[in-house]
mmCIF file of C-alpha atoms and ligand atoms in Angstrom:
data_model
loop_
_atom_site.group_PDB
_atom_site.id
_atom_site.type_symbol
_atom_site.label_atom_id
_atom_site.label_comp_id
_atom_site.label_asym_id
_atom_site.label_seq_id
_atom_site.Cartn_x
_atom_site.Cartn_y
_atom_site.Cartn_z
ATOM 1 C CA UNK Z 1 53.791 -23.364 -138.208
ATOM 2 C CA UNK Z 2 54.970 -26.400 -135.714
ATOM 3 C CA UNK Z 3 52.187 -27.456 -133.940
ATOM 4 C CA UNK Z 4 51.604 -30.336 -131.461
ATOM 5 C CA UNK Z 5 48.055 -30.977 -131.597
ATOM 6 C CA UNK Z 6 45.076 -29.872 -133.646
ATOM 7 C CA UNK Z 7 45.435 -31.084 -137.699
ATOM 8 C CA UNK Z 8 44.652 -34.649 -137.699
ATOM 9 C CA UNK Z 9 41.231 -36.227 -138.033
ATOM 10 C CA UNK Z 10 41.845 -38.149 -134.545
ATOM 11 C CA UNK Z 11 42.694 -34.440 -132.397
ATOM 12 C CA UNK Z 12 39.533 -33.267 -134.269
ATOM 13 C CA UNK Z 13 37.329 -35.463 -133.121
ATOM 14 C CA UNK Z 14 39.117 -35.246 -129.769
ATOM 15 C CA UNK Z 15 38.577 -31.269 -129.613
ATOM 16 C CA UNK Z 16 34.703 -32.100 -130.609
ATOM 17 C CA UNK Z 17 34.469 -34.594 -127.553
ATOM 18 C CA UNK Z 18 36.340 -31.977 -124.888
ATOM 19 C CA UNK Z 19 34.176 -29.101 -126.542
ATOM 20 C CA UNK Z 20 30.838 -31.182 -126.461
ATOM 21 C CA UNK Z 21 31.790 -32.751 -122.673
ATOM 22 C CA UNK Z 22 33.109 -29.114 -121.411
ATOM 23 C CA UNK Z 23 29.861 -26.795 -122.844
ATOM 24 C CA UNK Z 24 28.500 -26.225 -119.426
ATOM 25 C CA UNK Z 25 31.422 -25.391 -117.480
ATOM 26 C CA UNK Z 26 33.172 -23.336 -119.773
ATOM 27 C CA UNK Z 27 30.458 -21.446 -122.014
ATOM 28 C CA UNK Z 28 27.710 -20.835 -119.332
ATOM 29 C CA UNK Z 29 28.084 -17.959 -118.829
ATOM 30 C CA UNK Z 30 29.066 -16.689 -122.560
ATOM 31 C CA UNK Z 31 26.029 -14.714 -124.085
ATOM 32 C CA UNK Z 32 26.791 -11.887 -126.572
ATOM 33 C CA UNK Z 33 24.043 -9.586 -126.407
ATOM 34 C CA UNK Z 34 21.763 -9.351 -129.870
ATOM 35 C CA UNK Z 35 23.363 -7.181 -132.476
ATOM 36 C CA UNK Z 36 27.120 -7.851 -131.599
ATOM 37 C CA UNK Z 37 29.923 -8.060 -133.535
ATOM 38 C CA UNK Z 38 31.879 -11.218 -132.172
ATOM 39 C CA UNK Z 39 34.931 -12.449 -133.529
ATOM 40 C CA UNK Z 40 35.874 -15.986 -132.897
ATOM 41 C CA UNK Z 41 40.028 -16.218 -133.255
ATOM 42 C CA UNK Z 42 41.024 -19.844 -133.850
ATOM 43 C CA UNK Z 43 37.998 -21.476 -134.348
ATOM 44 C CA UNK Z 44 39.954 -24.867 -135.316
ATOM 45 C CA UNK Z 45 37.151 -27.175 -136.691
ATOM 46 C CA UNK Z 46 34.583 -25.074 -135.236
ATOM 47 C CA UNK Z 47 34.147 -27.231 -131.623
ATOM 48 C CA UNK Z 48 33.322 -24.069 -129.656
ATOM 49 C CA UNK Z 49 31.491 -22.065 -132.784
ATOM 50 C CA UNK Z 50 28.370 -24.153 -132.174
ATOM 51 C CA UNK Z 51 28.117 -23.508 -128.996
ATOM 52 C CA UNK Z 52 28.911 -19.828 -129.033
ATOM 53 C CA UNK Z 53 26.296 -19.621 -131.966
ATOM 54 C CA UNK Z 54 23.430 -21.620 -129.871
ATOM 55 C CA UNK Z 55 23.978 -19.125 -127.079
ATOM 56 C CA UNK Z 56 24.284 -16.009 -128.973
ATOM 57 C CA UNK Z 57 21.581 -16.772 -131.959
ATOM 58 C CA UNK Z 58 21.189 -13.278 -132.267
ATOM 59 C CA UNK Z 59 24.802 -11.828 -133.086
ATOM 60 C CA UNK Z 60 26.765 -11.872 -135.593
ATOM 61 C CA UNK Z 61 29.897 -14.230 -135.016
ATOM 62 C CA UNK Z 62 32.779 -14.056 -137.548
ATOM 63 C CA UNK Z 63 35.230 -17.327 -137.088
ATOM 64 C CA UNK Z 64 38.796 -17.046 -138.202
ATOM 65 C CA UNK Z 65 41.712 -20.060 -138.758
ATOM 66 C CA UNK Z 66 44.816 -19.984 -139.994
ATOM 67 C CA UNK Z 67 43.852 -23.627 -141.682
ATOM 68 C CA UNK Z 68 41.696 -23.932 -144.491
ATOM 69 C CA UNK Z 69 40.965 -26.956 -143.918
ATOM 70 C CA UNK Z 70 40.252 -26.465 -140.304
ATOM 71 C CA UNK Z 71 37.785 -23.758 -142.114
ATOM 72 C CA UNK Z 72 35.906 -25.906 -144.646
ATOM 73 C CA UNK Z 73 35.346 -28.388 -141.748
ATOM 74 C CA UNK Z 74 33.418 -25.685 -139.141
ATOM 75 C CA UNK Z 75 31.217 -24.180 -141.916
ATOM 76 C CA UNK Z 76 29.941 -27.358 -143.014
ATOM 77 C CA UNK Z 77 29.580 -28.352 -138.869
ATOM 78 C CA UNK Z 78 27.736 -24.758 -138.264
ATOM 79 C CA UNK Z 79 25.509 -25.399 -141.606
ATOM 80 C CA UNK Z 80 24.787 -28.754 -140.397
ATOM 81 C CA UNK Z 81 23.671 -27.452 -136.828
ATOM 82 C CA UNK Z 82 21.439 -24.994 -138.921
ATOM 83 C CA UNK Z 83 22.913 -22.204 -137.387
ATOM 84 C CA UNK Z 84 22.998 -18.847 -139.642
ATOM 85 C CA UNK Z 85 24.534 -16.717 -137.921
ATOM 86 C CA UNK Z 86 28.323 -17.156 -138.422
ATOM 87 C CA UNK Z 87 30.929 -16.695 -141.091
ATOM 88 C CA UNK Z 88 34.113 -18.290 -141.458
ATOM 89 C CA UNK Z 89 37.524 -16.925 -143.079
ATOM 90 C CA UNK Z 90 40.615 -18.091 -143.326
ATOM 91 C CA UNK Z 91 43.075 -15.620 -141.175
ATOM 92 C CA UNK Z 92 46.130 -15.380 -139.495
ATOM 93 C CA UNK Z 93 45.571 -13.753 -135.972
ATOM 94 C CA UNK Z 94 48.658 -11.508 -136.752
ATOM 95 C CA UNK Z 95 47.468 -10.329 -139.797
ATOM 96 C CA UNK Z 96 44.030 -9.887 -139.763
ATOM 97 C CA UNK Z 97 41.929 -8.488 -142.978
ATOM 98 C CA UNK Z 98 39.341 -6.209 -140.668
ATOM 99 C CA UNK Z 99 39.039 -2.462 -140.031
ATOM 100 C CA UNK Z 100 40.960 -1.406 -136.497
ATOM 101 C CA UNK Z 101 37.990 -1.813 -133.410
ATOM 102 C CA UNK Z 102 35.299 -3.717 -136.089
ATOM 103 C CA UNK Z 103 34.376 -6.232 -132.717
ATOM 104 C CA UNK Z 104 32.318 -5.658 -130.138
ATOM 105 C CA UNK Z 105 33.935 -8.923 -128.277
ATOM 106 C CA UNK Z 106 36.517 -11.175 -129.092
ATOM 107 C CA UNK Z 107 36.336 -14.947 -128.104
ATOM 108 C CA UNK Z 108 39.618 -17.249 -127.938
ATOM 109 C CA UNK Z 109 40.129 -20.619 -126.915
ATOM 110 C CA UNK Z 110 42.899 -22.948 -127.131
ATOM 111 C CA UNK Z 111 44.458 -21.113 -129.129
ATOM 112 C CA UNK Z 112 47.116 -19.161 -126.999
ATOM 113 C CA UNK Z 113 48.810 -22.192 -125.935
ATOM 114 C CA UNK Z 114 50.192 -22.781 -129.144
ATOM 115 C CA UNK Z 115 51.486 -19.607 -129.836
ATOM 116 C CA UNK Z 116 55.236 -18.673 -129.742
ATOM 117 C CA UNK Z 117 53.899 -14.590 -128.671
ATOM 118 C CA UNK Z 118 50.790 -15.456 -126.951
ATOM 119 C CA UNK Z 119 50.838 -11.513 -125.765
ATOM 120 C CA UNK Z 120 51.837 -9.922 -128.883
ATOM 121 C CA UNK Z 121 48.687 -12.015 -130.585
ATOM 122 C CA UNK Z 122 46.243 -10.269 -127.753
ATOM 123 C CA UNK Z 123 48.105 -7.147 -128.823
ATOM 124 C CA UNK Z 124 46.886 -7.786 -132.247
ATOM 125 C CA UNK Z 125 43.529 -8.618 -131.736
ATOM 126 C CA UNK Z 126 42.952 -5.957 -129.082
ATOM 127 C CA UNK Z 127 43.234 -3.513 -132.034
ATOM 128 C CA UNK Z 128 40.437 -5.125 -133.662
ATOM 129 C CA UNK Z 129 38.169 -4.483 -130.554
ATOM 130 C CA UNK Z 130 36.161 -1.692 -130.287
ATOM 131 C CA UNK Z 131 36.622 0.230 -126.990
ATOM 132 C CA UNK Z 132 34.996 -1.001 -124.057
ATOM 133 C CA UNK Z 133 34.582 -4.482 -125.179
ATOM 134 C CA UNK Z 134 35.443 -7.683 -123.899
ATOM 135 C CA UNK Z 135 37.935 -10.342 -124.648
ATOM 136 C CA UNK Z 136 37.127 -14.071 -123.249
ATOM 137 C CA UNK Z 137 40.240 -16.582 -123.323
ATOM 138 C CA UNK Z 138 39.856 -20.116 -122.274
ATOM 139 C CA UNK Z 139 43.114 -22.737 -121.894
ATOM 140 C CA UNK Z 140 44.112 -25.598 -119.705
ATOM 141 C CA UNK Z 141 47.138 -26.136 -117.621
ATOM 142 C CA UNK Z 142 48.270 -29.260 -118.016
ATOM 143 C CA UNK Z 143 50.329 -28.880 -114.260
ATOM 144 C CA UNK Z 144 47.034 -28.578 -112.374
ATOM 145 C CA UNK Z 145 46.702 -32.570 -113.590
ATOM 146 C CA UNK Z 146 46.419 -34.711 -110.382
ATOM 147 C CA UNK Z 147 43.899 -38.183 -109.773
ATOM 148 C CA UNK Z 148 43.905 -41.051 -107.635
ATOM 149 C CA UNK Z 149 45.414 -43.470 -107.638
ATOM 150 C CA UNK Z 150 49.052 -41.091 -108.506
ATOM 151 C CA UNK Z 151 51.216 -42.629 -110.919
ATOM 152 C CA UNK Z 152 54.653 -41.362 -111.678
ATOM 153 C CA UNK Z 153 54.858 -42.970 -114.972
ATOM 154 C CA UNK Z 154 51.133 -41.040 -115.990
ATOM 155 C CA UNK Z 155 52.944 -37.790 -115.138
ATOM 156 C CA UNK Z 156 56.135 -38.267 -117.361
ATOM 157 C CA UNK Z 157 53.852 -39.563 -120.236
ATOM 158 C CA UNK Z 158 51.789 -35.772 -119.309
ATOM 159 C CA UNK Z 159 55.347 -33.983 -119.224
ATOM 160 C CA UNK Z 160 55.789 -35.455 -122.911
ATOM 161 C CA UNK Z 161 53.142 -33.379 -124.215
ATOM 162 C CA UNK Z 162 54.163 -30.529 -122.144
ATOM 163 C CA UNK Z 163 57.831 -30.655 -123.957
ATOM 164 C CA UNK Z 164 56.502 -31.522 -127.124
ATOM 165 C CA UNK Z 165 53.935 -28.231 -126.815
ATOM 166 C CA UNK Z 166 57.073 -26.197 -125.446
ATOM 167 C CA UNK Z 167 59.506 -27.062 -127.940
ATOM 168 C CA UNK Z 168 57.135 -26.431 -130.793
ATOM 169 C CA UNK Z 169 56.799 -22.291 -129.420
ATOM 170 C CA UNK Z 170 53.658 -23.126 -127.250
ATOM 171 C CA UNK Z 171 52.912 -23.391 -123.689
ATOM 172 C CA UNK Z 172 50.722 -26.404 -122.497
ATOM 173 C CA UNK Z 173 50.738 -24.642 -118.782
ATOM 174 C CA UNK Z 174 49.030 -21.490 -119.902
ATOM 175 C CA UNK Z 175 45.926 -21.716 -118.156
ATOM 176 C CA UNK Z 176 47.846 -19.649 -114.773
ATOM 177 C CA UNK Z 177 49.355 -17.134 -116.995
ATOM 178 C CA UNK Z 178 46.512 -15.759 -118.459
ATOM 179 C CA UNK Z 179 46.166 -13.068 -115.828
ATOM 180 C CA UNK Z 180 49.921 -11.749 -116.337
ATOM 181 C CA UNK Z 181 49.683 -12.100 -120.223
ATOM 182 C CA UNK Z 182 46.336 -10.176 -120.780
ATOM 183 C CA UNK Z 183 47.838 -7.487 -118.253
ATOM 184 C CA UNK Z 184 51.177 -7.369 -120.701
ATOM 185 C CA UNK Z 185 48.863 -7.070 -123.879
ATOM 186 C CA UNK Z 186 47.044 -3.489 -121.901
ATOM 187 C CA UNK Z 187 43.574 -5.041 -121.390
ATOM 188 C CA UNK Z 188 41.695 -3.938 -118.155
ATOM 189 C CA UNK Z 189 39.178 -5.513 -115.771
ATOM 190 C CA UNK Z 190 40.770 -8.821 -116.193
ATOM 191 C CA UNK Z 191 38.912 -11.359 -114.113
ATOM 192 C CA UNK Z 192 40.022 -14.983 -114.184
ATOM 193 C CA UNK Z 193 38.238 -17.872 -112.965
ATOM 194 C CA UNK Z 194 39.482 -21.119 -112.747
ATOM 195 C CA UNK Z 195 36.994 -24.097 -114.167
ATOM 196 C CA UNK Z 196 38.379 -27.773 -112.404
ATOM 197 C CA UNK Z 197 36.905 -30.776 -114.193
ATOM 198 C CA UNK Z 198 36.372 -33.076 -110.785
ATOM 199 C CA UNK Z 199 35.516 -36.339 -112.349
ATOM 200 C CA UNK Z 200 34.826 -39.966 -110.104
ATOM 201 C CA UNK Z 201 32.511 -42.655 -111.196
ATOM 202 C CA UNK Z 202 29.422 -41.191 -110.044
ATOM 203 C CA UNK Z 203 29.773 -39.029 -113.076
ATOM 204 C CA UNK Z 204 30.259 -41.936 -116.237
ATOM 205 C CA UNK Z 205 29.357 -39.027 -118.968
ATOM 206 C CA UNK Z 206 32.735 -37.294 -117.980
ATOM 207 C CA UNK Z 207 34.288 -40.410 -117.235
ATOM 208 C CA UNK Z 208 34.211 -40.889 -120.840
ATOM 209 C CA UNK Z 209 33.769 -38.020 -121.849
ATOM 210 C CA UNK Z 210 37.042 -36.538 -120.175
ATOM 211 C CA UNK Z 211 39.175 -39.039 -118.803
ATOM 212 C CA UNK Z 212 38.794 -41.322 -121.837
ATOM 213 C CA UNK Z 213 38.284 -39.218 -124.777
ATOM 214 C CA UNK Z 214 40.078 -35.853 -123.686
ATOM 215 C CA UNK Z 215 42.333 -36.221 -121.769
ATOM 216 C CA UNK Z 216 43.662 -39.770 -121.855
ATOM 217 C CA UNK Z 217 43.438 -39.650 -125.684
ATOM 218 C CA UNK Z 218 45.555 -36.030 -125.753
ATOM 219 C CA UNK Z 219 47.834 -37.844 -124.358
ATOM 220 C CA UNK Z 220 48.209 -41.313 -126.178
ATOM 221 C CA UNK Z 221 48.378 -39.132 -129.340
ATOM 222 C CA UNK Z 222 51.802 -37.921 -128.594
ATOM 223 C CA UNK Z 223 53.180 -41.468 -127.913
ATOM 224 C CA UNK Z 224 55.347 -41.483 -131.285
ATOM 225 C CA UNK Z 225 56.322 -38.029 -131.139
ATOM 226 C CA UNK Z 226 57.764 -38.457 -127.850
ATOM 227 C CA UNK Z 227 59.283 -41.891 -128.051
ATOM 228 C CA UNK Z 228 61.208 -40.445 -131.214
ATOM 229 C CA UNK Z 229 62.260 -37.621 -129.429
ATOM 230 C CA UNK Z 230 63.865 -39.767 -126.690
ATOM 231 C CA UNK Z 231 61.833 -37.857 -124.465
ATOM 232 C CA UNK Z 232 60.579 -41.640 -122.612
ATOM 233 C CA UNK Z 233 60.988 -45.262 -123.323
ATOM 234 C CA UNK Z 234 57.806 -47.165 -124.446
ATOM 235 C CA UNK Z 235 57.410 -49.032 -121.416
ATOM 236 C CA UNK Z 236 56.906 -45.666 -119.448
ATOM 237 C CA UNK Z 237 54.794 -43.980 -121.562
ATOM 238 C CA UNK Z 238 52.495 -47.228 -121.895
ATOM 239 C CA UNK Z 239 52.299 -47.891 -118.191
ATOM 240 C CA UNK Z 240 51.550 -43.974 -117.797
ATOM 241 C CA UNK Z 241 48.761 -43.944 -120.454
ATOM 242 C CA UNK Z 242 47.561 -47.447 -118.365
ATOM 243 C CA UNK Z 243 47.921 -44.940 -115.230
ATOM 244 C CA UNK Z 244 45.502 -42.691 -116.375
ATOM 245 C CA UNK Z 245 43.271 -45.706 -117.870
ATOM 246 C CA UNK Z 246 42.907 -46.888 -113.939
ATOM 247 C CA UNK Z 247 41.249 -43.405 -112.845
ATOM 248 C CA UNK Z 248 38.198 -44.484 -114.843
ATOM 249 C CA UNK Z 249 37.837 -47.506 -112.492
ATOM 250 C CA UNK Z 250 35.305 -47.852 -109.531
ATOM 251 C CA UNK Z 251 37.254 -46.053 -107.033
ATOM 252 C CA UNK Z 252 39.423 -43.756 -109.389
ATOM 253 C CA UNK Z 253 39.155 -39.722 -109.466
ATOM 254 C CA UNK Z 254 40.960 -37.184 -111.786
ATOM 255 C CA UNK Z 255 41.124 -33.687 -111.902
ATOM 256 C CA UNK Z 256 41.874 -31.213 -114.006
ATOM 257 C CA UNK Z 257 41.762 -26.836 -114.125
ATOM 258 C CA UNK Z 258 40.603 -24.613 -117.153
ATOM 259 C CA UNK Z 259 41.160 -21.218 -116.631
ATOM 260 C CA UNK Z 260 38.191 -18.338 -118.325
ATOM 261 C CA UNK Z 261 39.176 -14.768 -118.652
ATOM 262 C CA UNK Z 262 37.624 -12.125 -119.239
ATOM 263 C CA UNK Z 263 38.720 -8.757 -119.962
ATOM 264 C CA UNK Z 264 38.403 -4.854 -121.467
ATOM 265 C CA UNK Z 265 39.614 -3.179 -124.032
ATOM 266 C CA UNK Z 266 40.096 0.041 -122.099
HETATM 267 C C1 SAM N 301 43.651 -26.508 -130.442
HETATM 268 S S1 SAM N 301 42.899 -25.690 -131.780
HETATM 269 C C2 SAM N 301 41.502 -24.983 -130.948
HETATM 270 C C3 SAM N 301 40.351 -24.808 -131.868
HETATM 271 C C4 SAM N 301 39.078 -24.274 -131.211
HETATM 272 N N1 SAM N 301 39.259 -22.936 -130.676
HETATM 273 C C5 SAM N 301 38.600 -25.198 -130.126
HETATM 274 O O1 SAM N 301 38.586 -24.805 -128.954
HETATM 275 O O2 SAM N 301 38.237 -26.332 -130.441
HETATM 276 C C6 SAM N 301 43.917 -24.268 -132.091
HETATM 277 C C7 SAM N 301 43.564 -23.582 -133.395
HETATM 278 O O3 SAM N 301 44.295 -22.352 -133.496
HETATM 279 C C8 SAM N 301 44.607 -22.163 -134.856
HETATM 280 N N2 SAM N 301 45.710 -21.193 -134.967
HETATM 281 C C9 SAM N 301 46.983 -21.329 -134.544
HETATM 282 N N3 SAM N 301 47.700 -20.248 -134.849
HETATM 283 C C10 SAM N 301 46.863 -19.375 -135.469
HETATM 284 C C11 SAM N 301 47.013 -18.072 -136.032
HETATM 285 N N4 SAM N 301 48.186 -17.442 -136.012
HETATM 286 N N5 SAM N 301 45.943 -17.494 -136.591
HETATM 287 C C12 SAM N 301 44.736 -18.119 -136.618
HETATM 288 N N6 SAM N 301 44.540 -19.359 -136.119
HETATM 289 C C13 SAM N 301 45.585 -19.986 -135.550
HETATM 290 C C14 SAM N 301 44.965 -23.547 -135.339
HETATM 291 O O4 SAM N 301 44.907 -23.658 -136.748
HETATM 292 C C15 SAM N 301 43.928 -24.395 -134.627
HETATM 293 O O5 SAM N 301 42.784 -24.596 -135.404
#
């Protein structure tokens, strides 16, 4: 599978830094009541597992990845954490080993974006949900990127990542098709809310937390990538990372839009 981020060391500890920085905003209001089956499709290096288990100690989540390795690395995380109540397999989301409507809710995140058939994989997993329950998908959109002050070099160092994502099958502008996608793969009550990240210096913890070590560091990780590509010159792409280094100063502000669904198996 070509992928643009998500199997070195360096993304993983980025994706544990967004996950840890993001809890509030994006799992708030996630609570699966006691008893549930949950399935967790993509857990990656289980960034979002701890939190779903935290919230939910009393259901039973099952986490699926397509990487082992990804796998190893959340189980020993969750066993850390103490947590008990998950298990982990390794699975492909198109071919998953579970009976037809085993779930009571399904719970993506990130995952979407990377996919070539983003609709056909809610397709799949639908069948794996149990009438009547819910599916939660979280993603970004990198297009809904603006801060202050604007730099033109920040956004074609941004656009990198966006043609890297796109010309490895994915979609790094997602977040505003999650709507139209869930609606193509037959789910009902789909209700979308959009989650901005507003960060300025009166808030240092996201400052680092999002700026620095999410977004900023996204970002910088494509430098080779795209500079072999011929996608930008050095110079650009160094100036544009320094762009979005100056939004962490005194007077700088960034902002940036997850979007949450939520939807029915009908
Ligand atoms: C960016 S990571 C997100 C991980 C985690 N959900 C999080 O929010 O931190 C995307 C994950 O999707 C997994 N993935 C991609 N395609 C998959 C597939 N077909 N089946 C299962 N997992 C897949 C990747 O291995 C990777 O761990």
């Amino acid at each position: 599978m070509k992928y643009v981020h998500g199997y070195n060391q360096r993304e993983n500890i980025r994706l544990q830094d967004q996950a840890s920085t993001l809890v509030d905003l994006l799992h708030s209001d996630t609570f699966y009541e006691d008893g549930s089956e949950v399935l967790e499709a993509g857990c990656g290096v289980g960034a979002q597992t701890v939190t779903l288990a935290c919230n939910s100690p009393d259901a039973h989540i099952t986490s699926i990845d397509i990487s082992s390795s990804s796998i190893v690395e959340a189980r020993e995380r969750i066993e850390k954490a103490g947590y008990t109540n998950v298990c982990f397999k390794q699975a492909d989301i198109f071919n998953l080993p579970f009976e037809p409507e085993s779930f009571d809710h399904i719970f993506v995140c990130f995952v979407l974006e990377h996919l070539e058939q983003p609709v056909e994989a809610l397709k799949c997993l639908k069948t794996f949900l149990k009438v009547g329950g819910t599916i939660t998908s979280i993603e970004g959109d990198h297009g809904s990127t603006y801060f202050y002050p604007d730099n033109q070099d920040s956004h074609k160092a941004i656009q990198c990542q966006v043609k890297l994502q796109k010309g490895a099958g994915g979609n790094a502008n997602i977040g505003r098709e999650l709507y139209p996608i869930l609606d193509r793969a037959g789910f009902c009550v789909i209700k979308v809310s959009p989650r901005m990240v507003y960060v300025d210096s009166s808030r240092p913890q996201l400052v680092e937390g999002f700026i620095k070590n999410t977004f900023t560091a996204m970002i910088e990780g494509v430098r080779e990538s795209s500079i072999n590509q011929g996608l930008i010159d050095p110079k650009t792409f160094d100036d544009g990372i320094r762009g979005l280094s100056r939004t962490t100063e005194s007077d700088g502000v960034f902002c940036y839009t997850f979007f949450k669904a939520i939807a029915r198996r009908g």
